[in-house]
């Protein structure tokens, strides 16, 4: 379990899957996420190379977000495949990202944390850049969706960058 000021980040269980799918399908999230099926999320819960986390509010234990991580143990890589928050504009995304970066580097001792984001997800891009993540490049038209062929911007942070940055002091606790 990862604790932040306002919520807990815990491993999802099968009973959380419907809520996760609801978050993925929410109008504020669906254009920026690949949406998984019940079976895919269940497999992610069972797969040792994935972590499916839910964010539970301390005040009422309700799920306010989730994150899907793929771990590459050999190369010490932490890939944030998906993150979604139900309450926009209150800092939950930043709080979750700071906690996930801290968990990845300090608890998992990974070397590289990375993610991809669609170019029209301006809120996400501002957040990642504001946290000091490096823009590695663009995978041009790498994903086909209902909206057409989409580019994906790659952002990353390396272990040495994390420990050298001022963001290490931005503890979300």
PDB file of C-alpha atoms in Angstrom:
ATOM      1  CA  UNK A   1       0.000   0.000   0.000  1.00  0.00           C
ATOM      2  CA  UNK A   2       1.118   3.529  -0.843  1.00  0.00           C
ATOM      3  CA  UNK A   3      -0.232   6.356   1.282  1.00  0.00           C
ATOM      4  CA  UNK A   4      -0.677   9.948   0.135  1.00  0.00           C
ATOM      5  CA  UNK A   5      -2.191  12.876   1.985  1.00  0.00           C
ATOM      6  CA  UNK A   6      -5.738  12.165   0.772  1.00  0.00           C
ATOM      7  CA  UNK A   7      -5.845   8.589  -0.473  1.00  0.00           C
ATOM      8  CA  UNK A   8      -4.335   5.118  -0.444  1.00  0.00           C
ATOM      9  CA  UNK A   9      -2.944   3.466  -3.559  1.00  0.00           C
ATOM     10  CA  UNK A  10      -3.569  -0.259  -3.239  1.00  0.00           C
ATOM     11  CA  UNK A  11      -3.503  -3.281  -5.502  1.00  0.00           C
ATOM     12  CA  UNK A  12      -6.830  -3.825  -7.219  1.00  0.00           C
ATOM     13  CA  UNK A  13      -8.924  -6.913  -6.641  1.00  0.00           C
ATOM     14  CA  UNK A  14     -11.410  -8.465  -9.032  1.00  0.00           C
ATOM     15  CA  UNK A  15     -14.303  -6.634  -7.356  1.00  0.00           C
ATOM     16  CA  UNK A  16     -12.708  -3.301  -8.410  1.00  0.00           C
ATOM     17  CA  UNK A  17     -12.732  -4.066 -12.141  1.00  0.00           C
ATOM     18  CA  UNK A  18     -16.199  -2.669 -12.913  1.00  0.00           C
ATOM     19  CA  UNK A  19     -15.246   0.626 -11.239  1.00  0.00           C
ATOM     20  CA  UNK A  20     -11.991   0.717 -13.241  1.00  0.00           C
ATOM     21  CA  UNK A  21     -13.902   0.171 -16.487  1.00  0.00           C
ATOM     22  CA  UNK A  22     -16.276   2.954 -15.440  1.00  0.00           C
ATOM     23  CA  UNK A  23     -13.311   5.303 -14.956  1.00  0.00           C
ATOM     24  CA  UNK A  24     -11.945   4.353 -18.376  1.00  0.00           C
ATOM     25  CA  UNK A  25     -15.286   5.010 -20.058  1.00  0.00           C
ATOM     26  CA  UNK A  26     -15.928   8.341 -18.320  1.00  0.00           C
ATOM     27  CA  UNK A  27     -16.229  11.168 -20.869  1.00  0.00           C
ATOM     28  CA  UNK A  28     -13.243  13.017 -19.362  1.00  0.00           C
ATOM     29  CA  UNK A  29     -11.000   9.950 -19.689  1.00  0.00           C
ATOM     30  CA  UNK A  30     -12.071   7.777 -22.613  1.00  0.00           C
ATOM     31  CA  UNK A  31     -10.320   9.742 -25.369  1.00  0.00           C
ATOM     32  CA  UNK A  32      -6.983   9.490 -23.551  1.00  0.00           C
ATOM     33  CA  UNK A  33      -6.990   5.814 -22.528  1.00  0.00           C
ATOM     34  CA  UNK A  34      -6.917   2.421 -24.070  1.00  0.00           C
ATOM     35  CA  UNK A  35     -10.006   0.787 -22.527  1.00  0.00           C
ATOM     36  CA  UNK A  36      -9.573  -2.721 -21.199  1.00  0.00           C
ATOM     37  CA  UNK A  37     -12.095  -5.516 -20.900  1.00  0.00           C
ATOM     38  CA  UNK A  38     -13.055  -7.269 -17.689  1.00  0.00           C
ATOM     39  CA  UNK A  39     -10.969 -10.295 -18.714  1.00  0.00           C
ATOM     40  CA  UNK A  40      -7.914  -8.167 -19.554  1.00  0.00           C
ATOM     41  CA  UNK A  41      -8.047  -6.387 -16.197  1.00  0.00           C
ATOM     42  CA  UNK A  42      -8.467  -9.687 -14.385  1.00  0.00           C
ATOM     43  CA  UNK A  43      -5.374 -11.018 -16.180  1.00  0.00           C
ATOM     44  CA  UNK A  44      -3.444  -7.864 -15.184  1.00  0.00           C
ATOM     45  CA  UNK A  45      -4.320  -8.459 -11.532  1.00  0.00           C
ATOM     46  CA  UNK A  46      -2.964 -12.010 -11.792  1.00  0.00           C
ATOM     47  CA  UNK A  47       0.167 -11.165 -13.835  1.00  0.00           C
ATOM     48  CA  UNK A  48       3.376 -10.660 -11.806  1.00  0.00           C
ATOM     49  CA  UNK A  49       4.661  -8.274 -14.509  1.00  0.00           C
ATOM     50  CA  UNK A  50       1.753  -5.878 -13.979  1.00  0.00           C
ATOM     51  CA  UNK A  51       0.441  -3.836 -11.083  1.00  0.00           C
ATOM     52  CA  UNK A  52      -3.153  -2.672 -11.228  1.00  0.00           C
ATOM     53  CA  UNK A  53      -3.672  -0.074  -8.504  1.00  0.00           C
ATOM     54  CA  UNK A  54      -6.800   1.713  -7.325  1.00  0.00           C
ATOM     55  CA  UNK A  55      -6.782   5.015  -5.474  1.00  0.00           C
ATOM     56  CA  UNK A  56      -9.104   4.926  -2.438  1.00  0.00           C
ATOM     57  CA  UNK A  57     -10.058   8.103  -0.602  1.00  0.00           C
ATOM     58  CA  UNK A  58      -9.227   8.087   3.088  1.00  0.00           C
ATOM     59  CA  UNK A  59     -12.508   9.767   4.046  1.00  0.00           C
ATOM     60  CA  UNK A  60     -14.909   7.195   2.586  1.00  0.00           C
ATOM     61  CA  UNK A  61     -12.826   4.438   0.908  1.00  0.00           C
ATOM     62  CA  UNK A  62     -14.335   5.259  -2.502  1.00  0.00           C
ATOM     63  CA  UNK A  63     -12.249   4.653  -5.617  1.00  0.00           C
ATOM     64  CA  UNK A  64     -11.235   7.959  -7.224  1.00  0.00           C
ATOM     65  CA  UNK A  65      -8.739   6.643  -9.744  1.00  0.00           C
ATOM     66  CA  UNK A  66      -6.552   3.827 -10.929  1.00  0.00           C
ATOM     67  CA  UNK A  67      -3.181   3.131 -12.519  1.00  0.00           C
ATOM     68  CA  UNK A  68      -1.842   0.230 -14.555  1.00  0.00           C
ATOM     69  CA  UNK A  69       1.884  -0.421 -14.430  1.00  0.00           C
ATOM     70  CA  UNK A  70       4.006  -2.862 -16.407  1.00  0.00           C
ATOM     71  CA  UNK A  71       7.244  -3.921 -14.750  1.00  0.00           C
ATOM     72  CA  UNK A  72      10.342  -4.977 -16.664  1.00  0.00           C
ATOM     73  CA  UNK A  73      12.415  -6.589 -13.929  1.00  0.00           C
ATOM     74  CA  UNK A  74      15.448  -7.321 -16.111  1.00  0.00           C
ATOM     75  CA  UNK A  75      15.873  -3.732 -17.286  1.00  0.00           C
ATOM     76  CA  UNK A  76      14.472  -2.157 -14.094  1.00  0.00           C
ATOM     77  CA  UNK A  77      11.761  -0.270 -15.958  1.00  0.00           C
ATOM     78  CA  UNK A  78       8.432   0.952 -14.575  1.00  0.00           C
ATOM     79  CA  UNK A  79       5.969   1.731 -17.372  1.00  0.00           C
ATOM     80  CA  UNK A  80       2.879   3.673 -16.379  1.00  0.00           C
ATOM     81  CA  UNK A  81       0.508   2.280 -18.977  1.00  0.00           C
ATOM     82  CA  UNK A  82      -2.654   4.006 -17.772  1.00  0.00           C
ATOM     83  CA  UNK A  83      -3.771   6.447 -15.115  1.00  0.00           C
ATOM     84  CA  UNK A  84      -7.250   7.899 -14.681  1.00  0.00           C
ATOM     85  CA  UNK A  85      -8.754  10.138 -12.031  1.00  0.00           C
ATOM     86  CA  UNK A  86     -12.473  10.712 -11.458  1.00  0.00           C
ATOM     87  CA  UNK A  87     -12.273  14.143  -9.804  1.00  0.00           C
ATOM     88  CA  UNK A  88     -10.509  16.640 -12.061  1.00  0.00           C
ATOM     89  CA  UNK A  89      -8.893  19.892 -11.008  1.00  0.00           C
ATOM     90  CA  UNK A  90      -8.265  19.098  -7.337  1.00  0.00           C
ATOM     91  CA  UNK A  91      -4.687  17.822  -7.577  1.00  0.00           C
ATOM     92  CA  UNK A  92      -5.351  14.084  -7.328  1.00  0.00           C
ATOM     93  CA  UNK A  93      -3.391  13.419 -10.522  1.00  0.00           C
ATOM     94  CA  UNK A  94      -0.310  15.231  -9.248  1.00  0.00           C
ATOM     95  CA  UNK A  95      -0.608  13.578  -5.837  1.00  0.00           C
ATOM     96  CA  UNK A  96      -0.848  10.145  -7.483  1.00  0.00           C
ATOM     97  CA  UNK A  97       2.062  10.789  -9.860  1.00  0.00           C
ATOM     98  CA  UNK A  98       4.362  11.982  -7.064  1.00  0.00           C
ATOM     99  CA  UNK A  99       3.475   8.882  -5.032  1.00  0.00           C
ATOM    100  CA  UNK A 100       4.024   6.549  -8.010  1.00  0.00           C
ATOM    101  CA  UNK A 101       7.391   8.127  -8.834  1.00  0.00           C
ATOM    102  CA  UNK A 102       8.461   7.803  -5.211  1.00  0.00           C
ATOM    103  CA  UNK A 103       7.255   4.186  -5.068  1.00  0.00           C
ATOM    104  CA  UNK A 104       9.008   3.289  -8.331  1.00  0.00           C
ATOM    105  CA  UNK A 105      12.379   4.792  -7.461  1.00  0.00           C
ATOM    106  CA  UNK A 106      12.510   4.389  -3.690  1.00  0.00           C
ATOM    107  CA  UNK A 107      10.636   1.126  -3.137  1.00  0.00           C
ATOM    108  CA  UNK A 108      11.089  -0.737  -6.418  1.00  0.00           C
ATOM    109  CA  UNK A 109      14.576   0.691  -7.081  1.00  0.00           C
ATOM    110  CA  UNK A 110      13.866   1.012 -10.789  1.00  0.00           C
ATOM    111  CA  UNK A 111      16.129   2.831 -13.218  1.00  0.00           C
ATOM    112  CA  UNK A 112      13.534   4.254 -15.630  1.00  0.00           C
ATOM    113  CA  UNK A 113       9.939   5.402 -15.196  1.00  0.00           C
ATOM    114  CA  UNK A 114       8.123   6.092 -18.448  1.00  0.00           C
ATOM    115  CA  UNK A 115       4.717   6.676 -19.976  1.00  0.00           C
ATOM    116  CA  UNK A 116       3.102   7.762 -23.203  1.00  0.00           C
ATOM    117  CA  UNK A 117       0.463  10.438 -23.685  1.00  0.00           C
ATOM    118  CA  UNK A 118      -1.629  11.604 -26.627  1.00  0.00           C
ATOM    119  CA  UNK A 119      -0.728  15.129 -27.836  1.00  0.00           C
ATOM    120  CA  UNK A 120      -4.224  16.464 -27.107  1.00  0.00           C
ATOM    121  CA  UNK A 121      -4.029  15.450 -23.428  1.00  0.00           C
ATOM    122  CA  UNK A 122      -2.766  18.886 -22.432  1.00  0.00           C
ATOM    123  CA  UNK A 123      -3.546  18.425 -18.734  1.00  0.00           C
ATOM    124  CA  UNK A 124      -1.431  15.270 -18.615  1.00  0.00           C
ATOM    125  CA  UNK A 125       1.408  16.857 -20.575  1.00  0.00           C
ATOM    126  CA  UNK A 126       1.515  19.881 -18.233  1.00  0.00           C
ATOM    127  CA  UNK A 127       1.559  17.539 -15.234  1.00  0.00           C
ATOM    128  CA  UNK A 128       4.379  15.330 -16.553  1.00  0.00           C
ATOM    129  CA  UNK A 129       6.500  18.286 -17.605  1.00  0.00           C
ATOM    130  CA  UNK A 130       5.769  20.049 -14.311  1.00  0.00           C
ATOM    131  CA  UNK A 131       7.102  17.025 -12.447  1.00  0.00           C
ATOM    132  CA  UNK A 132      10.354  17.229 -14.373  1.00  0.00           C
ATOM    133  CA  UNK A 133       9.782  14.312 -16.729  1.00  0.00           C
ATOM    134  CA  UNK A 134      11.842  14.332 -19.932  1.00  0.00           C
ATOM    135  CA  UNK A 135      10.083  14.403 -23.300  1.00  0.00           C
ATOM    136  CA  UNK A 136      11.864  11.585 -25.137  1.00  0.00           C
ATOM    137  CA  UNK A 137      10.099  11.855 -28.479  1.00  0.00           C
ATOM    138  CA  UNK A 138       6.978  11.091 -30.475  1.00  0.00           C
ATOM    139  CA  UNK A 139       5.753   7.787 -31.846  1.00  0.00           C
ATOM    140  CA  UNK A 140       3.981   9.091 -34.925  1.00  0.00           C
ATOM    141  CA  UNK A 141       0.550   7.653 -35.706  1.00  0.00           C
ATOM    142  CA  UNK A 142       1.314   4.673 -33.509  1.00  0.00           C
ATOM    143  CA  UNK A 143      -2.217   3.951 -32.328  1.00  0.00           C
ATOM    144  CA  UNK A 144      -5.452   3.667 -34.300  1.00  0.00           C
ATOM    145  CA  UNK A 145      -8.622   4.599 -32.456  1.00  0.00           C
ATOM    146  CA  UNK A 146     -12.110   5.829 -33.279  1.00  0.00           C
ATOM    147  CA  UNK A 147     -10.500   9.264 -33.570  1.00  0.00           C
ATOM    148  CA  UNK A 148      -8.085   8.057 -36.265  1.00  0.00           C
ATOM    149  CA  UNK A 149      -4.342   7.479 -36.120  1.00  0.00           C
ATOM    150  CA  UNK A 150      -2.865   9.028 -32.986  1.00  0.00           C
ATOM    151  CA  UNK A 151       0.650  10.066 -32.067  1.00  0.00           C
ATOM    152  CA  UNK A 152       2.024   9.134 -28.655  1.00  0.00           C
ATOM    153  CA  UNK A 153       4.503  11.368 -26.827  1.00  0.00           C
ATOM    154  CA  UNK A 154       6.971   9.489 -24.630  1.00  0.00           C
ATOM    155  CA  UNK A 155       7.935  10.966 -21.253  1.00  0.00           C
ATOM    156  CA  UNK A 156      10.430   9.429 -18.844  1.00  0.00           C
ATOM    157  CA  UNK A 157      12.447  10.005 -15.717  1.00  0.00           C
ATOM    158  CA  UNK A 158      15.653   8.188 -14.818  1.00  0.00           C
ATOM    159  CA  UNK A 159      16.754   7.243 -11.318  1.00  0.00           C
ATOM    160  CA  UNK A 160      19.551   9.820 -11.223  1.00  0.00           C
ATOM    161  CA  UNK A 161      17.153  12.541 -12.451  1.00  0.00           C
ATOM    162  CA  UNK A 162      14.676  11.656  -9.729  1.00  0.00           C
ATOM    163  CA  UNK A 163      17.272  11.878  -6.978  1.00  0.00           C
ATOM    164  CA  UNK A 164      18.777  15.079  -8.411  1.00  0.00           C
ATOM    165  CA  UNK A 165      15.446  16.850  -8.876  1.00  0.00           C
ATOM    166  CA  UNK A 166      13.619  19.066  -6.446  1.00  0.00           C
ATOM    167  CA  UNK A 167      10.562  16.830  -6.853  1.00  0.00           C
ATOM    168  CA  UNK A 168      11.927  14.274  -4.433  1.00  0.00           C
ATOM    169  CA  UNK A 169      10.962  16.721  -1.689  1.00  0.00           C
ATOM    170  CA  UNK A 170       7.408  16.949  -3.009  1.00  0.00           C
ATOM    171  CA  UNK A 171       6.241  14.107  -0.814  1.00  0.00           C
ATOM    172  CA  UNK A 172       2.519  13.583  -1.200  1.00  0.00           C
ATOM    173  CA  UNK A 173       2.237  12.481   2.428  1.00  0.00           C
TER     174      UNK A 173
END
